[in-house]
PDB file of C-alpha atoms in Angstrom:
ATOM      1  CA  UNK A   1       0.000   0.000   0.000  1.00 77.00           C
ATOM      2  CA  UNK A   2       1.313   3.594  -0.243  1.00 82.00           C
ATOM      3  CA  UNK A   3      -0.817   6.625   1.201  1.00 83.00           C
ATOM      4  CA  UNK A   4      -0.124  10.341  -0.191  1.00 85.00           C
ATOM      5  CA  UNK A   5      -1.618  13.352   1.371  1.00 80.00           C
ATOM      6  CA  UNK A   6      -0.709  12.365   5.069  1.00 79.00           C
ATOM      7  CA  UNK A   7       2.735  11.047   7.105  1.00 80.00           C
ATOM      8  CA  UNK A   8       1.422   8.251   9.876  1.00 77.00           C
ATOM      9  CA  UNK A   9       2.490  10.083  13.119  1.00 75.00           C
ATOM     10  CA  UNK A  10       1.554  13.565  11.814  1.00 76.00           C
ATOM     11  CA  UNK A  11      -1.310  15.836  13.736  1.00 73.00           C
ATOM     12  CA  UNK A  12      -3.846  16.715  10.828  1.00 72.00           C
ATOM     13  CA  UNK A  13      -4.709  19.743  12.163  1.00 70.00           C
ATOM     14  CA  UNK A  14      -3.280  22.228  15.056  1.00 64.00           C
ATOM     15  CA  UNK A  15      -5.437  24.440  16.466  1.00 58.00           C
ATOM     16  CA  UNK A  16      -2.690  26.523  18.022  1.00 60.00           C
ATOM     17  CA  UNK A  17      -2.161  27.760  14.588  1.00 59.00           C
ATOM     18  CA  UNK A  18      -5.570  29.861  13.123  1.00 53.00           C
ATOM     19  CA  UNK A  19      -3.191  29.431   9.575  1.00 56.00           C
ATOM     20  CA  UNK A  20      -3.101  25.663   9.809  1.00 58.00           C
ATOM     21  CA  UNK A  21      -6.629  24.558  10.748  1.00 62.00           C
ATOM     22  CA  UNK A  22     -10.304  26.334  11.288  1.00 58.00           C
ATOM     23  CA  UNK A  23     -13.477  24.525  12.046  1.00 57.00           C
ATOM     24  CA  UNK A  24     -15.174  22.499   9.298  1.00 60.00           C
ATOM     25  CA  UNK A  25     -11.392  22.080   7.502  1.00 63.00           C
ATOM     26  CA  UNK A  26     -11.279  18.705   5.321  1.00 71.00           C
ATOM     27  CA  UNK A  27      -8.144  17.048   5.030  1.00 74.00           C
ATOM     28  CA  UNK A  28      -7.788  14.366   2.047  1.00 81.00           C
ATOM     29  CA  UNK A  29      -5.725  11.599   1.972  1.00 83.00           C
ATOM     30  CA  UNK A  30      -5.246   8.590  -1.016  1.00 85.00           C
ATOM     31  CA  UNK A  31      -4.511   5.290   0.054  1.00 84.00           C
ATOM     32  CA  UNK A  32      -3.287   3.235  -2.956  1.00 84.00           C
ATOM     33  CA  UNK A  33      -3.676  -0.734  -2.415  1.00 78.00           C
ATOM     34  CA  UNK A  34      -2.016  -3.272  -4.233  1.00 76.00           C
ATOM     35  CA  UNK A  35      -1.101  -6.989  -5.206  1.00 76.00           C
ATOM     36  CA  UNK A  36       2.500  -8.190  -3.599  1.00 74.00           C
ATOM     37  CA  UNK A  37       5.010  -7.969  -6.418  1.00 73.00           C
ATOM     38  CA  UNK A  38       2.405  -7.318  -9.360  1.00 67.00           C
ATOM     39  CA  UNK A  39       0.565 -11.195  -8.462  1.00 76.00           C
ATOM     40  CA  UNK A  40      -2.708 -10.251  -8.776  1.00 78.00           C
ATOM     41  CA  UNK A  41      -4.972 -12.993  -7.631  1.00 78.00           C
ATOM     42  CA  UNK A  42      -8.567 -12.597  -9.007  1.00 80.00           C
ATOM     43  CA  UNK A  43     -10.013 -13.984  -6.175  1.00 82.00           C
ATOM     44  CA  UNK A  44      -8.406 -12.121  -3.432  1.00 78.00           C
ATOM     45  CA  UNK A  45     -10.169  -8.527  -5.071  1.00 78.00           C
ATOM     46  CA  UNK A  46     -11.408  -7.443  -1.060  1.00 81.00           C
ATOM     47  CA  UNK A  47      -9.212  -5.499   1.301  1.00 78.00           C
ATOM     48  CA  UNK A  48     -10.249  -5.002   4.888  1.00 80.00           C
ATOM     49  CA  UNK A  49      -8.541  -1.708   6.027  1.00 79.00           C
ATOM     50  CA  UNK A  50      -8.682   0.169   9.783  1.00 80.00           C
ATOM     51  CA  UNK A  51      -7.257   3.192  10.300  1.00 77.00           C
ATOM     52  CA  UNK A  52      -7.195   4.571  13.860  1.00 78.00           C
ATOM     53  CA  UNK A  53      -7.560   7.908  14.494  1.00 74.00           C
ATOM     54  CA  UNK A  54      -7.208  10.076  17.580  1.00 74.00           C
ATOM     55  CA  UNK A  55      -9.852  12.932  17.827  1.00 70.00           C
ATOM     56  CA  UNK A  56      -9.261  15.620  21.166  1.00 65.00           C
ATOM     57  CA  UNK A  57     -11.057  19.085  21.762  1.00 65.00           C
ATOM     58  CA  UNK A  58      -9.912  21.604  19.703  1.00 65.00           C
ATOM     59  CA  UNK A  59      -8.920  24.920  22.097  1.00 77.00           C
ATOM     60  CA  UNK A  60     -10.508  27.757  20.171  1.00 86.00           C
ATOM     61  CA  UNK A  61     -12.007  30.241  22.306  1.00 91.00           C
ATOM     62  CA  UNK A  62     -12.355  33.391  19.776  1.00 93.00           C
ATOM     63  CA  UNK A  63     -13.677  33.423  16.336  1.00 90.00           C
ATOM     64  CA  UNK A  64     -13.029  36.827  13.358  1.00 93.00           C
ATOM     65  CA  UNK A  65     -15.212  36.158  10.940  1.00 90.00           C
ATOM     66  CA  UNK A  66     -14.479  32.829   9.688  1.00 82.00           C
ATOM     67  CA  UNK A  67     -11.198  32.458  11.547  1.00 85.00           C
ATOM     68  CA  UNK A  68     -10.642  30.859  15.170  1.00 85.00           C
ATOM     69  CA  UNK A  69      -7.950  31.930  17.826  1.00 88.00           C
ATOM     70  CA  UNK A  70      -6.516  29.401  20.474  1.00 87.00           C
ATOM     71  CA  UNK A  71      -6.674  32.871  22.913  1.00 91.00           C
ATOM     72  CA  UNK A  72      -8.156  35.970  22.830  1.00 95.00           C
ATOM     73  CA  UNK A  73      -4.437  37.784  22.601  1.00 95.00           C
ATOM     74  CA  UNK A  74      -3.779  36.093  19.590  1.00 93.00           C
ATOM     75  CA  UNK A  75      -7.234  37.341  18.187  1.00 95.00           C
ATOM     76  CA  UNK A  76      -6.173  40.286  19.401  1.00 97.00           C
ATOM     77  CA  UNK A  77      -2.772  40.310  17.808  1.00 96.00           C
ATOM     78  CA  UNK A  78      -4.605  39.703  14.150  1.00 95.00           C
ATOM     79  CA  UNK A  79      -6.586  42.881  14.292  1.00 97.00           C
ATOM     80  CA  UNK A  80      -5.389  45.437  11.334  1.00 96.00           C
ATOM     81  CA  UNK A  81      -3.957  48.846  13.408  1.00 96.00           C
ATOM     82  CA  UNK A  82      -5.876  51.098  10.764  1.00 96.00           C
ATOM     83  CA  UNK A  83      -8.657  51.630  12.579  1.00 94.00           C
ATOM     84  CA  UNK A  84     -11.014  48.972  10.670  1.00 95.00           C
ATOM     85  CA  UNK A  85     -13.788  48.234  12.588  1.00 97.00           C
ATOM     86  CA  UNK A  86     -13.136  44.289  13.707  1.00 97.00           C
ATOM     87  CA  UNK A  87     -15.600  41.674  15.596  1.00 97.00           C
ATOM     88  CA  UNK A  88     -14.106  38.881  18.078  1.00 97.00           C
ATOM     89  CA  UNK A  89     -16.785  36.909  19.415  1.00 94.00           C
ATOM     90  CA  UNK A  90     -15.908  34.896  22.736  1.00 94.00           C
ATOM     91  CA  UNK A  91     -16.535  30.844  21.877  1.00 90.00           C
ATOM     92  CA  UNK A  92     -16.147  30.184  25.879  1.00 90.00           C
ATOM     93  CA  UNK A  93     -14.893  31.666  29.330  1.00 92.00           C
ATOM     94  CA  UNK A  94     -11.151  31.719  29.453  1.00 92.00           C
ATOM     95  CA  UNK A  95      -8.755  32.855  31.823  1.00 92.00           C
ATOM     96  CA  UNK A  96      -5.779  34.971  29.666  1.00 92.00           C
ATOM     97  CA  UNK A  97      -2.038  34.316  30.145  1.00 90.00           C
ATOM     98  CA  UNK A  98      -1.099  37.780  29.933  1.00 90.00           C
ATOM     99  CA  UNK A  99      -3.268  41.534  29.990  1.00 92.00           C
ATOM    100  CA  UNK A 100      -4.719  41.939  26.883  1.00 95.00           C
ATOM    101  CA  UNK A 101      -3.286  44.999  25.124  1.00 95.00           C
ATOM    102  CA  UNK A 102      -5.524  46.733  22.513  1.00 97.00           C
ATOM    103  CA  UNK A 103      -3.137  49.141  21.338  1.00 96.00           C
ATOM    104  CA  UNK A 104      -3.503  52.582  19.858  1.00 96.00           C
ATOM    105  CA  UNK A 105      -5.154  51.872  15.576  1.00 96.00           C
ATOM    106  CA  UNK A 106      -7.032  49.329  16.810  1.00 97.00           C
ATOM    107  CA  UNK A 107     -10.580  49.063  16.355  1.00 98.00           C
ATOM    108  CA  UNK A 108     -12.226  45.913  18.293  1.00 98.00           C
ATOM    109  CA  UNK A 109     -15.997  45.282  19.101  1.00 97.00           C
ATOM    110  CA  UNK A 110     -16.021  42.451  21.563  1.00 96.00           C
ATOM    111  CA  UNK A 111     -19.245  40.433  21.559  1.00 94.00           C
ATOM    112  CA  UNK A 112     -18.749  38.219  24.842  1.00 93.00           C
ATOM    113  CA  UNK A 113     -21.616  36.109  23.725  1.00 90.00           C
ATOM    114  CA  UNK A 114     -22.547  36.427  27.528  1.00 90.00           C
ATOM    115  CA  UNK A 115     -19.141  34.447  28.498  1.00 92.00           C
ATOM    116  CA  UNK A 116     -16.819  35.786  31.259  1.00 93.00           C
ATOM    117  CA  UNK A 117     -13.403  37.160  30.265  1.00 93.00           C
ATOM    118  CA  UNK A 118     -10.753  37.164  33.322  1.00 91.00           C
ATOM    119  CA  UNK A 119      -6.925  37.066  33.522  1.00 89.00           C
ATOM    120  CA  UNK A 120      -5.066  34.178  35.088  1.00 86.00           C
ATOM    121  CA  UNK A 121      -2.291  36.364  36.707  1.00 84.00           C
ATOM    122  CA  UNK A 122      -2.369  38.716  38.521  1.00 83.00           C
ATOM    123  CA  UNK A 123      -2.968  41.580  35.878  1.00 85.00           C
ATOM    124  CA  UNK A 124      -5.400  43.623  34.830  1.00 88.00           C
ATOM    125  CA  UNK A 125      -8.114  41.860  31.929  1.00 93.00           C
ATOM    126  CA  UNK A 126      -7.619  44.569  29.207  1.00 94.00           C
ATOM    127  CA  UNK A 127      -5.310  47.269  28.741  1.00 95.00           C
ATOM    128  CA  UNK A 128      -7.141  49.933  26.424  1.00 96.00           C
ATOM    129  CA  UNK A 129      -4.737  52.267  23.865  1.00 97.00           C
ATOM    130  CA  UNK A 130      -7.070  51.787  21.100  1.00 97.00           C
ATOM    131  CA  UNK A 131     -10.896  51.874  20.586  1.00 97.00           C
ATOM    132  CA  UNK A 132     -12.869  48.892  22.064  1.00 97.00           C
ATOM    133  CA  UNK A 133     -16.684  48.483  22.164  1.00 96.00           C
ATOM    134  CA  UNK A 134     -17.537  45.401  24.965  1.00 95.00           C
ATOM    135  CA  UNK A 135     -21.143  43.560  24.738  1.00 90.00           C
ATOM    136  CA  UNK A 136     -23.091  40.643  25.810  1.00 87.00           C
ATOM    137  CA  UNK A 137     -20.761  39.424  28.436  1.00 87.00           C
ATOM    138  CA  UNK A 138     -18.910  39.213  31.508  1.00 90.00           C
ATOM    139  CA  UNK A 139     -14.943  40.489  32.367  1.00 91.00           C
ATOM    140  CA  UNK A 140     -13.650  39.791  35.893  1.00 88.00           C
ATOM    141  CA  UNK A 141     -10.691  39.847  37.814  1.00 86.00           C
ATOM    142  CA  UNK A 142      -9.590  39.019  41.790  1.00 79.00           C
ATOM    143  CA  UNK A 143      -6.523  40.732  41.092  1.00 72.00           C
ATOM    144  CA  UNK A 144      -4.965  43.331  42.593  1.00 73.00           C
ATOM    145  CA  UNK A 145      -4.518  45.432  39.388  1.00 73.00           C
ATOM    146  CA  UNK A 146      -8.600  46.039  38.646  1.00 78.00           C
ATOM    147  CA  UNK A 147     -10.546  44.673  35.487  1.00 89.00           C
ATOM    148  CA  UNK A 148      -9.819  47.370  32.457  1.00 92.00           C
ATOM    149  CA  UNK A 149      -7.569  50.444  32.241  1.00 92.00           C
ATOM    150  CA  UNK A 150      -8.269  52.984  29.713  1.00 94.00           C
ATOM    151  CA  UNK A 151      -5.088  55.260  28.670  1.00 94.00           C
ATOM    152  CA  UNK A 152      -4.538  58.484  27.364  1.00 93.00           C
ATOM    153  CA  UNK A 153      -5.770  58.131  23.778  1.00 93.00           C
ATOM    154  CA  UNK A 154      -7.736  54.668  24.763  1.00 96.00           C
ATOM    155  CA  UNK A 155     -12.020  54.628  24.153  1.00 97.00           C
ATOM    156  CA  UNK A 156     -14.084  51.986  25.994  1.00 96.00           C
ATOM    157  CA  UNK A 157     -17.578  51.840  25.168  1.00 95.00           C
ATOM    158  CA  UNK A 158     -19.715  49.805  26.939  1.00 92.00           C
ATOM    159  CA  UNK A 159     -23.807  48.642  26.776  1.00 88.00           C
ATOM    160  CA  UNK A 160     -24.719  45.322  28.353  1.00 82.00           C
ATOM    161  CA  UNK A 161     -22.716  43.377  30.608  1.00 86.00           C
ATOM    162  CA  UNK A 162     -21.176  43.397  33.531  1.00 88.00           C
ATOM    163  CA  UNK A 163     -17.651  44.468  34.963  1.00 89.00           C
ATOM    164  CA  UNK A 164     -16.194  42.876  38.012  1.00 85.00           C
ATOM    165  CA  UNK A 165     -13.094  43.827  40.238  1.00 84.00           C
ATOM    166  CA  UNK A 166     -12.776  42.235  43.711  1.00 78.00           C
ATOM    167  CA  UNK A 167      -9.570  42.033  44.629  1.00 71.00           C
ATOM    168  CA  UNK A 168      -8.688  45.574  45.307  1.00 68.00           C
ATOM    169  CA  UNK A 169      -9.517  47.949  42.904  1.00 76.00           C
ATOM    170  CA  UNK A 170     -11.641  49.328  41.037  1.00 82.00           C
ATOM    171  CA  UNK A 171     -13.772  47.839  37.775  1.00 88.00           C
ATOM    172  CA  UNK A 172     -12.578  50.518  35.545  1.00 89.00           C
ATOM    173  CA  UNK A 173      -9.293  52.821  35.871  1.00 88.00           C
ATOM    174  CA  UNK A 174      -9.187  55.678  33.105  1.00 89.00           C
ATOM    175  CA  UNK A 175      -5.772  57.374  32.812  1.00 90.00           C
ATOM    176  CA  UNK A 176      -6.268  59.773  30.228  1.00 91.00           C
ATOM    177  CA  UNK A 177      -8.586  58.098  28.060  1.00 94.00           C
ATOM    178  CA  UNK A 178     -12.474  58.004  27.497  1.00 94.00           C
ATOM    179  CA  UNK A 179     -15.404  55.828  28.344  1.00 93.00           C
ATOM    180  CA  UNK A 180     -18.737  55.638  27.433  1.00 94.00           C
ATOM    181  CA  UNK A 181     -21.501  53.516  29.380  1.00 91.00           C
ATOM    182  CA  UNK A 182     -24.387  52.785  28.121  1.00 88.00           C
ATOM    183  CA  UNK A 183     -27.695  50.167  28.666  1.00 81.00           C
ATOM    184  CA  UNK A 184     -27.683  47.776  31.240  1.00 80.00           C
ATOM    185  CA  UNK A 185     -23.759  47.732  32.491  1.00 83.00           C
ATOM    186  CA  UNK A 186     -23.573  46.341  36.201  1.00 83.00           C
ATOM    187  CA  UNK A 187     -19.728  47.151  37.596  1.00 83.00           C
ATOM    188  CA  UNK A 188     -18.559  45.641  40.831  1.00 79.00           C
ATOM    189  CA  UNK A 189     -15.511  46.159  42.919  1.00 76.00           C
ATOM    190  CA  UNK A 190     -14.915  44.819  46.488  1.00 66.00           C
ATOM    191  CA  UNK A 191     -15.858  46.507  49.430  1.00 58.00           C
ATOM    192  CA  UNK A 192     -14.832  49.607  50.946  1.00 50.00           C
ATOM    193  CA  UNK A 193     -11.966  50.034  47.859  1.00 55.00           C
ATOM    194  CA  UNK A 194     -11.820  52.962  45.179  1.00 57.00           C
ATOM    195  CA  UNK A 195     -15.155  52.898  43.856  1.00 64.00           C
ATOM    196  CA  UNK A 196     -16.310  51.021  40.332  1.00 82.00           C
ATOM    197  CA  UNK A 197     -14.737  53.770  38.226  1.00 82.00           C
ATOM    198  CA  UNK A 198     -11.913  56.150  38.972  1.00 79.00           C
ATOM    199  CA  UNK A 199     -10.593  59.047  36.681  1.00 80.00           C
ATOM    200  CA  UNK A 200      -7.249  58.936  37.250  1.00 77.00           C
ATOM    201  CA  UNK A 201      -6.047  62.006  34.957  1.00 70.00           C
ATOM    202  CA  UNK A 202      -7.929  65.538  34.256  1.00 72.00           C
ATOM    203  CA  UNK A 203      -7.741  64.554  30.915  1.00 78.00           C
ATOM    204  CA  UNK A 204      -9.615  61.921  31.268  1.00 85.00           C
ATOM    205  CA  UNK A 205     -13.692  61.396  30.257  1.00 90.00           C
ATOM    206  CA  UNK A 206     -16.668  59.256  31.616  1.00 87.00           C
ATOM    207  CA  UNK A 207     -20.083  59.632  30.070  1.00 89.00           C
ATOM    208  CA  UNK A 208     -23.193  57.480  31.526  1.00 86.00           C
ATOM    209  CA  UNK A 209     -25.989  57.494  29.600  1.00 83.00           C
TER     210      UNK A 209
END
């Protein structure tokens, strides 16, 4: 026999790589079955064949369009910095390695898909330089760092959802930058701390509508 397409061992798809396999991807392979030294035998013309494969979860947890991201940085990290307007919709609740850092060009509408969004260190969830638009979800942290920053230059916009900081500061820090509230937003913080939203810098603007 002889199979083309595929090397026995290989992982068909990696989903740690958005380049090298999406949901709904079809990978083909030939397998090419033959007689022992050209004897063909007319009545041996049936050839049982098992092939064992070994299926696990695929790790996607964000989704552009028709693209899916092992994390929500590396979603993140595909976003154009010309200011086109760009989707990630949240697939599940995850816990991110690192802050995510929107930086300044950026353009992101998250729809949370009412999943919760919190780091696993101890940093803050989001670190805003860019413009980001948050729906339809939750974003929590138990750090000591808060849930979002907004920097000079940064624009959070928010309608629907809730924002959660209890571990010692507040939901929302602005330094500099601007946020918008909207709808039904619920912000938390723990007690007796620095309130659900501080402006840090003169410079800095909070509308509630």
């Amino acid at each position: 026999y002889s199979l083309s397409g595929y090397t026995i061992g290989n992982t068909l798809c990696d989903d740690t790589d958005p380049t090298k396999c999406s949901l709904g991807s079809v990978s083909t392979l030939h397998l090419t079955i033959g007689y022992a030294q050209g004897a063909y035998d007319p009545n041996n013309t049936v050839f049982p064949v098992q092939i064992y494969f070994t299926i696990v979860p695929l790790n996607y947890v964000a989704r552009i369009n028709n693209t899916y991201y092992p994390t929500v940085i590396k979603a993140v990290e595909a976003v154009p910095t010309d200011g086109t307007l760009t989707t990630i919709h949240l697939l599940k609740s995850t816990s991110e390695s690192e802050a995510i850092s929107i930086s300044s060009g950026k353009n992101i509408e998250f729809d949370l898909q009412n999943y919760n969004l919190s780091p696993a260190k101890s940093t803050p969830v989001m670190e805003v330089n860019g413009t980001v638009k948050i729906t339809n979800g939750y974003i929590s942290t138990t750090a000591s760092q808060g849930a979002i920053n907004v920097n000079y230059g940064g624009t959070l916009n928010i309608s629907g959802g809730s924002i959660r900081a209890i571990g010692g500061r507040q939901a929302i820090y602005n330094n500099g930058g601007t946020v918008n509230i909207s709808g039904n937003v619920y912000l938390y913080n723990s007690t007796n701390q620095r309130g659900t939203v501080q402006n840090h810098d003169a410079r800095g603007t909070i509308n509630i509508t």
